[in-house]
Amino acid sequence: MFKKVLIANRGEIAVRIIRACRELGLETVAVFSEADRNALHVRYADEAYLLGPAPSRESYLRADKILDIAKKSDADAIHPGYGFLAEREDFAAKCAELDIAFIGPKPSSIAAMGDKGKARATVIKAGVPVVPGTEDVGNMTDADLLNIAPSIGFPLLIKATAGGGGKGMREVRSLDEMPALLQSARREAESAFGDGNVYLEKLVEGARHIEFQIIADSQGNVIHLGERECSIQRRHQKLVEEAPSPFLDDELREKMGSVAVKASQAVDYLNAGTIEFLVDKDRNFYFLEMNTRLQVEHPVTEMVTGIDIVAEQLRIARGRQLSYTQDDVKFKGHAIECRVNAEDPFNNFIPSTGRISHSLIPTGPGVRVDTGVYPGFEITPYYDPMIAKLIVWGETRAQAILRMRRALEEYRIVGVRTNIPFHQTLMDSHRFMGGQFDTRFVEERFSMEGASEADEAQTEIAAILATLVAHRETERSAQIVRRNERDTSNWKWVGRWERMHR
Ligand code: MV4
């Protein structure tokens, strides 16, 4: 049984994991890059060690250094969070070799689901519905794929075997355009993953993206914690997630949940994972892929089930049985998460960097904020632009939306631009309110037009801050004494300034 956990991550998720460890009485070890010396996860951990320069490949992706630090600090477990090393089969295997508990699935499950073609073949055998497409495993030539394409039918999608997240994906409308698209898909996949292998699927148009949270223990118990609706995204980056999905009823939830459990069992899954589905207009659902890690959006599931998913992960990795049976899992109310990104929604969502000078974080009933930043912290361009997750809970979806609006209004971040105005516009949109959206909604039907770049409250706080800054500068200049000058003149100025502002 491990006692000390190294968190191989940064930002809000590292903080989230440290909190769970602390509640369970586990010691924590943080790792950080040169850009993250002052980061929150470094302050929250019991110990912290420098990895290297800011770029990920020289810091958070350095498996060798992280394992060294684990050994030196006597950490007997590693939580990888999401991204970075979380879905690297070789890293999970290395941990096992060094007798360090990897808080996640077995290397074999990561591998089985990491190859999307292999994953399809595996779940098909388990009776899980997939989108019609190629079913062979292994490298298929262009000739093979061009031969099979007409039987799948157009439009279809070329997808990268090593992919996920839309990289190397191409829409094909006819056989004539397919050779060129195969070539460019392979080229993109080769440069992104070092693997140009691709497979084909029929294109499902106007689908929703709905995923199921599952947890599995080493005694063979597997349960699902319901779904998350993740269709509000832009360029394959999720922006809002909610639970439950406004599109599912109890019957479909139960059906999809049991299929998600079956898909997990097909790869002998352990710990927390997510099964992604596409759900079409007629409520047909298809397995897309499995994410073999804790996800960004796990809090919405925690809010509607009352289950601490990270605590369960730690328990499972310690060999304990799940704290819940499927029948114990009850859903209550509605939760919504807005990802707060340092990017400018009025300028094509370009990343915004700089020091956060001030912030006001919303609190109150039903509001949770998971963040890794604070005033004084500098947002650099090296990592993901997500700086916080704002999660709200309400008795109903309508109440959750009203609460989200209230919380977004309270939220103030000064120093970088954020996508908070995007979220405010979204919460006001009739289609979002009515639950009428699919994965194309943000890119094709949503506009920021009509949203004012700075509302009155923002202008007011800006004015207050400007006054404060001006005051500080006056104070500072009052302290500067020029050479060969007596200091009385400065004091005179301060006195005059103070009288003026009384
Ligand atoms: C699809 C699809 C439609 N039909 N597959 C995008 C990323 C990768 N995880 C799978 N993706 C899709 N696969 C078939 N056969 C549409 C998407 C898709 C999508 C899926 C989930 C969330 C957002 C999306 C945005 C565009 C396309």
Short mmCIF file of C-alpha atoms and ligand atoms in Angstrom, two decimals:
data_model
loop_
_atom_site.label_atom_id
_atom_site.label_comp_id
_atom_site.label_asym_id
_atom_site.label_seq_id
_atom_site.Cartn_x
_atom_site.Cartn_y
_atom_site.Cartn_z
CA MET A 1 0.00 0.00 0.00
CA PHE A 2 1.53 3.28 -1.09
CA LYS A 3 1.90 6.27 1.22
CA LYS A 4 3.44 8.96 -0.98
CA VAL A 5 2.13 10.05 -4.37
CA LEU A 6 4.09 11.91 -7.05
CA ILE A 7 1.81 14.02 -9.23
CA ALA A 8 3.27 14.05 -12.74
CA ASN A 9 1.31 17.08 -13.89
CA ARG A 10 0.70 20.79 -13.40
CA GLY A 11 -2.13 23.31 -13.12
CA GLU A 12 -5.62 22.71 -11.81
CA ILE A 13 -5.50 18.93 -12.15
CA ALA A 14 -2.31 18.67 -10.08
CA VAL A 15 -3.98 20.77 -7.37
CA ARG A 16 -7.13 18.61 -7.59
CA ILE A 17 -5.10 15.42 -7.10
CA ILE A 18 -3.05 16.85 -4.21
CA ARG A 19 -6.32 17.76 -2.45
CA ALA A 20 -7.62 14.20 -2.75
CA CYS A 21 -4.30 12.80 -1.46
CA ARG A 22 -4.35 15.15 1.50
CA GLU A 23 -7.86 14.12 2.49
CA LEU A 24 -6.75 10.49 2.44
CA GLY A 25 -3.63 11.21 4.50
CA LEU A 26 -1.22 10.55 1.63
CA GLU A 27 1.98 12.54 1.24
CA THR A 28 2.47 14.41 -2.02
CA VAL A 29 5.38 15.20 -4.31
CA ALA A 30 5.04 17.85 -7.01
CA VAL A 31 7.24 18.26 -10.07
CA PHE A 32 7.54 21.53 -11.96
CA SER A 33 9.18 23.29 -14.88
CA GLU A 34 11.14 26.52 -14.72
CA ALA A 35 8.00 28.39 -15.80
CA ASP A 36 6.06 26.88 -12.89
CA ARG A 37 8.35 27.69 -9.95
CA ASN A 38 5.58 29.78 -8.38
CA ALA A 39 2.69 27.59 -9.47
CA LEU A 40 -0.07 26.61 -7.06
CA HIS A 41 0.59 22.86 -7.32
CA VAL A 42 4.16 23.47 -6.13
CA ARG A 43 2.91 25.36 -3.07
CA TYR A 44 0.23 22.82 -2.21
CA ALA A 45 2.47 19.74 -2.29
CA ASP A 46 4.54 18.51 0.65
CA GLU A 47 7.67 18.47 -1.53
CA ALA A 48 8.47 19.78 -5.01
CA TYR A 49 11.25 19.09 -7.50
CA LEU A 50 12.42 20.96 -10.59
CA LEU A 51 12.20 19.01 -13.85
CA GLY A 52 13.78 21.40 -16.33
CA PRO A 53 13.03 24.20 -18.82
CA ALA A 54 9.50 25.32 -19.64
CA PRO A 55 8.82 23.34 -22.85
CA SER A 56 6.90 20.14 -22.02
CA ARG A 57 9.36 17.84 -23.74
CA GLU A 58 12.07 19.15 -21.43
CA SER A 59 9.93 18.97 -18.29
CA TYR A 60 6.53 17.28 -17.87
CA LEU A 61 7.23 14.76 -20.64
CA ARG A 62 10.59 13.68 -19.18
CA ALA A 63 9.55 10.22 -17.94
CA ASP A 64 13.15 9.41 -16.97
CA LYS A 65 13.51 12.44 -14.68
CA ILE A 66 10.09 11.95 -13.15
CA LEU A 67 10.88 8.32 -12.29
CA ASP A 68 14.24 9.40 -10.83
CA ILE A 69 12.52 11.95 -8.62
CA ALA A 70 9.96 9.35 -7.53
CA LYS A 71 12.78 7.05 -6.45
CA LYS A 72 14.79 9.79 -4.72
CA SER A 73 11.78 11.19 -2.86
CA ASP A 74 10.51 7.73 -1.87
CA ALA A 75 7.22 8.23 -3.69
CA ASP A 76 5.64 4.81 -4.16
CA ALA A 77 2.86 5.90 -6.52
CA ILE A 78 2.46 8.23 -9.51
CA HIS A 79 -0.72 9.97 -10.60
CA PRO A 80 -0.32 11.16 -14.21
CA GLY A 81 -3.40 13.43 -14.38
CA TYR A 82 -4.44 14.02 -18.00
CA GLY A 83 -2.29 14.82 -21.04
CA PHE A 84 1.52 14.56 -20.80
CA LEU A 85 2.35 10.95 -19.76
CA ALA A 86 -1.18 9.85 -18.82
CA GLU A 87 -1.75 7.56 -21.81
CA ARG A 88 1.75 6.33 -22.45
CA GLU A 89 1.85 2.58 -22.21
CA ASP A 90 5.64 2.56 -21.79
CA PHE A 91 5.48 4.98 -18.85
CA ALA A 92 2.87 2.88 -17.03
CA ALA A 93 5.00 -0.22 -17.67
CA LYS A 94 8.16 1.50 -16.40
CA CYS A 95 6.37 2.41 -13.17
CA ALA A 96 5.44 -1.24 -12.61
CA GLU A 97 9.04 -2.31 -13.27
CA LEU A 98 10.26 0.12 -10.63
CA ASP A 99 7.61 -1.03 -8.15
CA ILE A 100 5.79 2.30 -8.30
CA ALA A 101 1.99 2.13 -8.39
CA PHE A 102 0.69 3.81 -11.56
CA ILE A 103 -2.67 5.35 -10.65
CA GLY A 104 -4.46 4.36 -13.83
CA PRO A 105 -5.09 1.36 -16.07
CA LYS A 106 -2.72 -1.47 -17.02
CA PRO A 107 -0.25 -0.82 -19.86
CA SER A 108 -2.06 -3.43 -21.97
CA SER A 109 -5.39 -1.54 -21.70
CA ILE A 110 -3.72 1.74 -22.64
CA ALA A 111 -2.22 0.06 -25.70
CA ALA A 112 -5.45 -1.70 -26.68
CA MET A 113 -7.43 1.55 -26.63
CA GLY A 114 -4.60 3.80 -27.87
CA ASP A 115 -4.65 2.15 -31.29
CA LYS A 116 -8.09 3.26 -32.49
CA GLY A 117 -8.30 0.54 -35.14
CA LYS A 118 -7.44 -2.13 -32.59
CA ALA A 119 -9.94 -0.59 -30.14
CA ARG A 120 -12.72 -0.84 -32.75
CA ALA A 121 -11.92 -4.48 -33.46
CA THR A 122 -11.79 -5.32 -29.74
CA VAL A 123 -15.11 -3.73 -28.80
CA ILE A 124 -16.86 -5.13 -31.91
CA LYS A 125 -16.01 -8.61 -30.61
CA ALA A 126 -17.62 -7.67 -27.30
CA GLY A 127 -20.84 -6.72 -29.09
CA VAL A 128 -20.42 -2.95 -28.79
CA PRO A 129 -21.97 -0.92 -31.65
CA VAL A 130 -19.47 1.03 -33.76
CA VAL A 131 -19.91 3.26 -36.82
CA PRO A 132 -19.74 1.10 -39.99
CA GLY A 133 -16.19 1.15 -41.33
CA THR A 134 -13.01 -0.86 -41.77
CA GLU A 135 -12.68 -3.77 -39.38
CA ASP A 136 -9.23 -5.10 -40.18
CA VAL A 137 -6.41 -4.48 -37.77
CA GLY A 138 -2.94 -3.58 -38.99
CA ASN A 139 -1.68 -1.36 -41.74
CA MET A 140 -3.98 -1.09 -44.71
CA THR A 141 -2.68 0.24 -48.02
CA ASP A 142 -4.36 3.01 -50.01
CA ALA A 143 -5.45 0.36 -52.52
CA ASP A 144 -7.15 -1.66 -49.72
CA LEU A 145 -8.93 1.42 -48.42
CA LEU A 146 -10.05 2.64 -51.87
CA ASN A 147 -11.48 -0.82 -52.51
CA ILE A 148 -13.48 -0.94 -49.29
CA ALA A 149 -14.68 2.70 -49.36
CA PRO A 150 -17.69 2.25 -51.73
CA SER A 151 -19.11 -0.54 -49.55
CA ILE A 152 -18.95 1.74 -46.49
CA GLY A 153 -20.50 4.54 -48.53
CA PHE A 154 -19.92 8.30 -48.74
CA PRO A 155 -19.52 10.66 -47.02
CA LEU A 156 -16.93 8.92 -44.89
CA LEU A 157 -14.11 9.85 -42.57
CA ILE A 158 -10.44 8.95 -42.76
CA LYS A 159 -9.12 8.67 -39.21
CA ALA A 160 -5.63 8.18 -37.82
CA THR A 161 -5.11 4.86 -36.01
CA ALA A 162 -2.83 6.54 -33.49
CA GLY A 163 -5.18 9.55 -33.41
CA GLY A 164 -7.94 10.85 -31.27
CA GLY A 165 -8.84 14.49 -30.95
CA GLY A 166 -9.43 14.94 -34.66
CA LYS A 167 -5.78 15.01 -35.81
CA GLY A 168 -5.32 13.40 -39.21
CA MET A 169 -9.10 13.27 -39.72
CA ARG A 170 -10.48 13.95 -43.25
CA GLU A 171 -14.01 14.08 -44.59
CA VAL A 172 -14.38 12.32 -47.95
CA ARG A 173 -17.39 13.10 -50.17
CA SER A 174 -16.53 10.90 -53.17
CA LEU A 175 -14.09 8.26 -54.39
CA ASP A 176 -12.31 10.72 -56.75
CA GLU A 177 -11.13 12.99 -53.97
CA MET A 178 -10.09 10.11 -51.71
CA PRO A 179 -6.49 9.42 -52.89
CA ALA A 180 -5.36 13.00 -52.21
CA LEU A 181 -7.13 13.07 -48.83
CA LEU A 182 -5.57 9.74 -47.84
CA GLN A 183 -2.17 11.19 -48.59
CA SER A 184 -2.69 14.36 -46.55
CA ALA A 185 -4.28 12.44 -43.64
CA ARG A 186 -1.33 10.06 -43.53
CA ARG A 187 1.13 12.94 -43.69
CA GLU A 188 -0.57 14.77 -40.79
CA ALA A 189 -0.79 11.58 -38.70
CA GLU A 190 2.85 10.74 -39.42
CA SER A 191 4.04 14.14 -38.22
CA ALA A 192 1.70 14.25 -35.19
CA PHE A 193 2.08 10.66 -33.95
CA GLY A 194 4.96 9.18 -35.94
CA ASP A 195 2.43 6.74 -37.38
CA GLY A 196 0.72 7.32 -40.72
CA ASN A 197 -1.70 4.41 -40.41
CA VAL A 198 -5.37 5.26 -41.04
CA TYR A 199 -8.82 3.58 -41.06
CA LEU A 200 -12.26 4.48 -42.40
CA GLU A 201 -15.64 5.15 -40.82
CA LYS A 202 -18.95 6.28 -42.27
CA LEU A 203 -19.50 9.95 -41.40
CA VAL A 204 -22.27 10.45 -38.84
CA GLU A 205 -23.63 13.92 -39.47
CA GLY A 206 -25.11 16.20 -36.83
CA ALA A 207 -24.15 13.89 -33.98
CA ARG A 208 -23.78 14.65 -30.34
CA HIS A 209 -20.72 13.72 -28.35
CA ILE A 210 -21.74 11.92 -25.18
CA GLU A 211 -19.27 10.10 -22.96
CA PHE A 212 -19.67 7.70 -20.03
CA GLN A 213 -17.50 7.71 -16.92
CA ILE A 214 -16.56 4.26 -15.74
CA ILE A 215 -14.57 3.04 -12.73
CA ALA A 216 -13.18 -0.46 -12.28
CA ASP A 217 -11.40 -2.13 -9.36
CA SER A 218 -8.89 -4.99 -9.25
CA GLN A 219 -11.57 -7.37 -7.95
CA GLY A 220 -13.28 -7.20 -11.34
CA ASN A 221 -16.08 -4.78 -10.42
CA VAL A 222 -16.90 -2.28 -13.17
CA ILE A 223 -19.58 0.40 -12.87
CA HIS A 224 -20.54 3.52 -14.81
CA LEU A 225 -21.24 6.93 -13.29
CA GLY A 226 -23.52 8.14 -16.05
CA GLU A 227 -22.79 10.40 -18.97
CA ARG A 228 -21.42 13.83 -19.79
CA GLU A 229 -22.67 15.86 -22.71
CA CYS A 230 -19.60 17.28 -24.48
CA SER A 231 -20.96 18.61 -27.78
CA ILE A 232 -20.12 22.25 -27.01
CA GLN A 233 -16.62 22.37 -28.47
CA ARG A 234 -14.57 24.32 -30.97
CA ARG A 235 -11.88 22.78 -33.16
CA HIS A 236 -11.95 19.62 -31.04
CA GLN A 237 -11.42 21.58 -27.84
CA LYS A 238 -14.28 21.10 -25.42
CA LEU A 239 -15.58 24.32 -23.91
CA VAL A 240 -18.62 23.28 -21.86
CA GLU A 241 -19.63 19.92 -20.45
CA GLU A 242 -22.74 18.99 -18.54
CA ALA A 243 -24.35 16.07 -16.76
CA PRO A 244 -26.83 14.65 -17.41
CA SER A 245 -27.10 15.12 -21.20
CA PRO A 246 -30.34 16.91 -22.11
CA PHE A 247 -30.61 14.36 -24.94
CA LEU A 248 -30.75 11.09 -22.96
CA ASP A 249 -33.62 9.51 -21.09
CA ASP A 250 -33.27 6.89 -18.33
CA GLU A 251 -33.75 4.02 -20.75
CA LEU A 252 -31.04 5.12 -23.20
CA ARG A 253 -28.74 6.01 -20.28
CA GLU A 254 -29.03 2.51 -18.90
CA LYS A 255 -28.44 0.94 -22.31
CA MET A 256 -25.40 3.08 -23.12
CA GLY A 257 -24.04 2.69 -19.59
CA SER A 258 -24.08 -1.08 -19.78
CA VAL A 259 -22.42 -0.96 -23.23
CA ALA A 260 -19.73 1.33 -21.75
CA VAL A 261 -19.11 -1.23 -19.01
CA LYS A 262 -18.88 -4.00 -21.64
CA ALA A 263 -16.37 -1.99 -23.70
CA SER A 264 -14.21 -1.47 -20.60
CA GLN A 265 -14.34 -5.14 -19.68
CA ALA A 266 -13.19 -6.01 -23.23
CA VAL A 267 -9.76 -4.52 -22.41
CA ASP A 268 -9.69 -5.74 -18.79
CA TYR A 269 -9.94 -2.17 -17.60
CA LEU A 270 -8.78 -0.92 -14.21
CA ASN A 271 -9.26 2.48 -12.51
CA ALA A 272 -11.13 5.47 -14.03
CA GLY A 273 -11.81 5.73 -17.76
CA THR A 274 -14.19 7.26 -20.27
CA ILE A 275 -16.07 5.72 -23.19
CA GLU A 276 -16.89 8.24 -25.92
CA PHE A 277 -20.00 7.77 -28.05
CA LEU A 278 -21.51 9.53 -31.02
CA VAL A 279 -25.29 9.76 -30.74
CA ASP A 280 -27.16 10.59 -33.95
CA LYS A 281 -30.48 12.41 -34.42
CA ASP A 282 -32.39 9.12 -34.22
CA ARG A 283 -30.69 8.23 -30.93
CA ASN A 284 -28.51 5.52 -32.44
CA PHE A 285 -25.26 5.41 -30.53
CA TYR A 286 -21.80 4.30 -31.61
CA PHE A 287 -18.57 3.70 -29.71
CA LEU A 288 -15.94 6.24 -30.81
CA GLU A 289 -12.96 5.69 -28.53
CA MET A 290 -11.93 5.19 -24.94
CA ASN A 291 -9.88 7.67 -22.95
CA THR A 292 -7.77 5.70 -20.52
CA ARG A 293 -7.30 8.49 -17.98
CA LEU A 294 -9.00 10.91 -15.61
CA GLN A 295 -10.66 13.64 -17.70
CA VAL A 296 -10.77 17.42 -17.45
CA GLU A 297 -14.56 17.33 -17.11
CA HIS A 298 -14.76 14.72 -14.32
CA PRO A 299 -16.18 17.31 -11.83
CA VAL A 300 -19.61 17.43 -13.48
CA THR A 301 -19.97 13.72 -12.78
CA GLU A 302 -18.78 14.26 -9.20
CA MET A 303 -21.42 16.97 -8.71
CA VAL A 304 -24.37 14.84 -9.86
CA THR A 305 -23.27 11.57 -8.21
CA GLY A 306 -21.58 12.86 -5.06
CA ILE A 307 -18.69 10.50 -5.81
CA ASP A 308 -15.09 11.76 -5.47
CA ILE A 309 -13.58 10.18 -8.59
CA VAL A 310 -9.95 10.98 -7.71
CA ALA A 311 -10.36 9.50 -4.23
CA GLU A 312 -11.82 6.37 -5.87
CA GLN A 313 -8.81 6.25 -8.22
CA LEU A 314 -6.46 6.28 -5.23
CA ARG A 315 -8.45 3.60 -3.42
CA ILE A 316 -8.54 1.39 -6.51
CA ALA A 317 -4.78 1.74 -7.02
CA ARG A 318 -4.32 0.68 -3.38
CA GLY A 319 -6.16 -2.54 -4.17
CA ARG A 320 -9.40 -1.64 -2.44
CA GLN A 321 -12.82 -2.53 -3.73
CA LEU A 322 -15.06 0.15 -5.27
CA SER A 323 -16.98 2.04 -2.59
CA TYR A 324 -20.16 1.77 -4.68
CA THR A 325 -22.15 -0.84 -6.56
CA GLN A 326 -24.04 0.16 -9.71
CA ASP A 327 -27.24 0.31 -7.66
CA ASP A 328 -25.64 2.71 -5.16
CA VAL A 329 -25.04 5.27 -7.93
CA LYS A 330 -27.85 7.82 -7.87
CA PHE A 331 -28.00 10.94 -9.99
CA LYS A 332 -29.19 14.16 -8.44
CA GLY A 333 -29.68 17.51 -10.18
CA HIS A 334 -27.67 18.99 -13.01
CA ALA A 335 -24.07 20.17 -13.31
CA ILE A 336 -22.38 22.37 -15.91
CA GLU A 337 -18.68 23.09 -16.37
CA CYS A 338 -17.25 26.05 -18.27
CA ARG A 339 -13.58 25.82 -19.17
CA VAL A 340 -12.03 29.21 -18.52
CA ASN A 341 -9.26 29.69 -21.06
CA ALA A 342 -6.72 32.49 -21.35
CA GLU A 343 -7.78 33.36 -24.89
CA ASP A 344 -9.58 36.20 -26.62
CA PRO A 345 -13.08 35.24 -27.75
CA PHE A 346 -13.37 38.53 -29.68
CA ASN A 347 -10.22 37.79 -31.65
CA ASN A 348 -10.56 34.25 -32.99
CA PHE A 349 -9.75 32.76 -29.56
CA ILE A 350 -6.04 33.53 -29.84
CA PRO A 351 -4.15 32.62 -26.66
CA SER A 352 -3.57 35.47 -24.25
CA THR A 353 -0.50 35.54 -22.03
CA GLY A 354 0.62 37.77 -19.18
CA ARG A 355 0.55 38.14 -15.43
CA ILE A 356 -2.75 37.83 -13.60
CA SER A 357 -2.83 41.02 -11.56
CA HIS A 358 -6.18 40.58 -9.82
CA SER A 359 -8.93 38.03 -9.65
CA LEU A 360 -12.24 37.53 -7.93
CA ILE A 361 -13.36 33.92 -7.84
CA PRO A 362 -17.07 33.12 -7.63
CA THR A 363 -18.25 31.11 -4.64
CA GLY A 364 -21.55 30.50 -2.90
CA PRO A 365 -24.15 27.73 -3.10
CA GLY A 366 -23.54 25.11 -5.78
CA VAL A 367 -20.38 26.71 -7.17
CA ARG A 368 -16.98 25.02 -7.51
CA VAL A 369 -13.84 26.45 -9.08
CA ASP A 370 -10.86 24.21 -9.86
CA THR A 371 -7.88 26.38 -10.74
CA GLY A 372 -4.10 26.34 -10.72
CA VAL A 373 -3.52 30.07 -10.95
CA TYR A 374 -3.76 33.07 -8.60
CA PRO A 375 -2.95 36.81 -8.70
CA GLY A 376 0.74 37.27 -9.39
CA PHE A 377 1.02 34.12 -11.50
CA GLU A 378 2.17 34.52 -15.07
CA ILE A 379 0.36 32.72 -17.91
CA THR A 380 3.00 31.58 -20.41
CA PRO A 381 2.45 30.20 -23.91
CA TYR A 382 4.07 26.84 -23.06
CA TYR A 383 1.01 24.93 -21.85
CA ASP A 384 -2.70 24.52 -22.37
CA PRO A 385 -4.57 27.86 -22.10
CA MET A 386 -7.11 26.47 -19.61
CA ILE A 387 -6.59 28.35 -16.34
CA ALA A 388 -9.71 27.34 -14.43
CA LYS A 389 -12.86 25.26 -14.52
CA LEU A 390 -16.04 26.82 -13.25
CA ILE A 391 -18.51 24.14 -12.25
CA VAL A 392 -22.02 24.72 -10.95
CA TRP A 393 -24.75 22.45 -9.66
CA GLY A 394 -28.50 23.10 -9.69
CA GLU A 395 -31.63 21.11 -8.91
CA THR A 396 -32.61 21.36 -12.60
CA ARG A 397 -30.80 22.26 -15.84
CA ALA A 398 -32.54 25.66 -15.85
CA GLN A 399 -31.34 26.40 -12.32
CA ALA A 400 -27.83 25.32 -13.21
CA ILE A 401 -27.81 27.74 -16.17
CA LEU A 402 -29.05 30.62 -13.98
CA ARG A 403 -26.40 29.79 -11.40
CA MET A 404 -23.70 29.63 -14.08
CA ARG A 405 -24.75 33.07 -15.33
CA ARG A 406 -24.49 34.43 -11.80
CA ALA A 407 -21.08 32.85 -11.25
CA LEU A 408 -19.74 34.08 -14.61
CA GLU A 409 -20.88 37.57 -13.70
CA GLU A 410 -18.98 37.39 -10.39
CA TYR A 411 -15.82 36.08 -12.00
CA ARG A 412 -13.08 38.69 -12.54
CA ILE A 413 -9.68 37.98 -14.00
CA VAL A 414 -7.46 40.97 -14.72
CA GLY A 415 -4.16 40.70 -16.60
CA VAL A 416 -5.07 38.24 -19.34
CA ARG A 417 -8.06 38.01 -21.64
CA THR A 418 -10.35 35.08 -21.00
CA ASN A 419 -13.22 33.35 -22.77
CA ILE A 420 -15.65 34.25 -19.95
CA PRO A 421 -17.61 36.53 -22.36
CA PHE A 422 -18.00 33.53 -24.69
CA HIS A 423 -19.53 31.50 -21.88
CA GLN A 424 -21.85 34.36 -20.95
CA THR A 425 -23.07 34.64 -24.53
CA LEU A 426 -23.53 30.87 -24.70
CA MET A 427 -25.54 30.74 -21.46
CA ASP A 428 -27.84 33.40 -22.97
CA SER A 429 -28.29 31.61 -26.29
CA HIS A 430 -31.71 30.12 -26.85
CA ARG A 431 -30.37 27.02 -28.54
CA PHE A 432 -28.14 26.22 -25.56
CA MET A 433 -30.99 26.85 -23.16
CA GLY A 434 -33.22 24.55 -25.17
CA GLY A 435 -30.58 21.84 -25.38
CA GLN A 436 -30.70 22.06 -29.18
CA PHE A 437 -27.11 21.68 -30.26
CA ASP A 438 -24.64 19.19 -31.71
CA THR A 439 -20.87 19.18 -32.22
CA ARG A 440 -21.11 21.78 -35.03
CA PHE A 441 -22.98 24.33 -32.92
CA VAL A 442 -20.14 26.66 -31.83
CA GLU A 443 -18.39 26.71 -35.19
CA GLU A 444 -21.46 26.96 -37.41
CA ARG A 445 -24.38 28.46 -35.55
CA PHE A 446 -22.92 30.55 -32.77
CA SER A 447 -21.72 34.13 -32.91
CA MET A 448 -20.18 36.52 -30.41
CA GLU A 449 -21.78 39.43 -32.26
CA GLY A 450 -23.86 41.48 -29.90
CA ALA A 451 -21.63 40.64 -26.96
CA SER A 452 -19.93 43.81 -25.78
CA GLU A 453 -16.21 43.55 -25.32
CA ALA A 454 -16.23 45.03 -21.86
CA ASP A 455 -19.41 45.35 -19.87
CA GLU A 456 -20.08 48.06 -17.32
CA ALA A 457 -18.89 46.06 -14.36
CA GLN A 458 -15.61 45.33 -16.11
CA THR A 459 -15.15 48.98 -16.96
CA GLU A 460 -15.81 49.87 -13.35
CA ILE A 461 -13.24 47.45 -12.00
CA ALA A 462 -10.75 48.62 -14.62
CA ALA A 463 -11.27 52.19 -13.39
CA ILE A 464 -10.76 51.17 -9.77
CA LEU A 465 -7.59 49.30 -10.67
CA ALA A 466 -6.26 52.20 -12.74
CA THR A 467 -6.73 54.50 -9.74
CA LEU A 468 -4.96 52.00 -7.51
CA VAL A 469 -2.03 51.64 -9.88
CA ALA A 470 -1.76 55.41 -10.25
CA HIS A 471 -1.78 55.78 -6.48
CA ARG A 472 0.97 53.19 -6.05
CA GLU A 473 3.10 54.86 -8.68
CA THR A 474 2.67 58.20 -6.95
CA GLU A 475 3.76 56.63 -3.70
CA ARG A 476 6.76 55.04 -5.34
CA SER A 477 7.84 58.24 -7.07
CA ALA A 478 7.47 60.02 -3.76
CA GLN A 479 10.15 57.75 -2.39
CA ILE A 480 12.62 58.41 -5.18
CA VAL A 481 15.09 61.00 -4.18
CA ARG A 482 17.10 62.42 -7.03
CA ARG A 483 20.75 62.99 -6.44
CA ASN A 484 21.79 66.50 -5.41
CA GLU A 485 18.25 67.31 -4.50
CA ARG A 486 16.84 67.59 -1.07
CA ASP A 487 14.00 65.21 -0.40
CA THR A 488 11.63 67.85 0.87
CA SER A 489 10.26 68.50 -2.61
CA ASN A 490 9.01 64.94 -2.86
CA TRP A 491 7.28 65.13 0.48
CA LYS A 492 5.71 68.40 -0.55
CA TRP A 493 4.24 66.68 -3.60
CA VAL A 494 2.87 63.86 -1.56
CA GLY A 495 1.25 66.28 0.85
CA ARG A 496 -0.27 68.22 -2.01
CA TRP A 497 -1.51 65.01 -3.69
CA GLU A 498 -3.04 63.76 -0.48
CA ARG A 499 -4.83 67.03 0.18
CA MET A 500 -6.20 66.93 -3.35
CA HIS A 501 -7.57 63.43 -2.83
CA ARG A 502 -9.08 63.89 0.59
C1 MV4 B 1 -16.69 11.06 -36.04
C2 MV4 B 1 -17.64 12.04 -36.38
C3 MV4 B 1 -18.65 11.67 -37.25
N1 MV4 B 1 -18.68 10.42 -37.75
N2 MV4 B 1 -16.78 9.83 -36.55
C4 MV4 B 1 -13.71 13.94 -33.73
C5 MV4 B 1 -12.55 13.64 -32.85
C6 MV4 B 1 -12.52 12.16 -32.64
N3 MV4 B 1 -12.56 11.87 -31.23
C7 MV4 B 1 -13.74 11.63 -33.36
N4 MV4 B 1 -14.42 12.75 -33.94
C8 MV4 B 1 -15.52 12.57 -34.72
N5 MV4 B 1 -15.68 11.32 -35.23
C9 MV4 B 1 -17.75 9.53 -37.39
N6 MV4 B 1 -17.80 8.30 -37.92
C10 MV4 B 1 -17.52 13.31 -35.84
C11 MV4 B 1 -16.45 13.59 -35.01
C12 MV4 B 1 -16.39 14.93 -34.51
C13 MV4 B 1 -16.48 15.20 -33.16
C14 MV4 B 1 -16.62 14.19 -32.23
C15 MV4 B 1 -16.69 14.48 -30.89
C16 MV4 B 1 -16.66 15.80 -30.47
C17 MV4 B 1 -16.53 16.80 -31.37
C18 MV4 B 1 -16.44 16.52 -32.73
C19 MV4 B 1 -16.31 17.57 -33.64
C20 MV4 B 1 -16.19 17.30 -34.96
C21 MV4 B 1 -16.22 15.97 -35.40
#
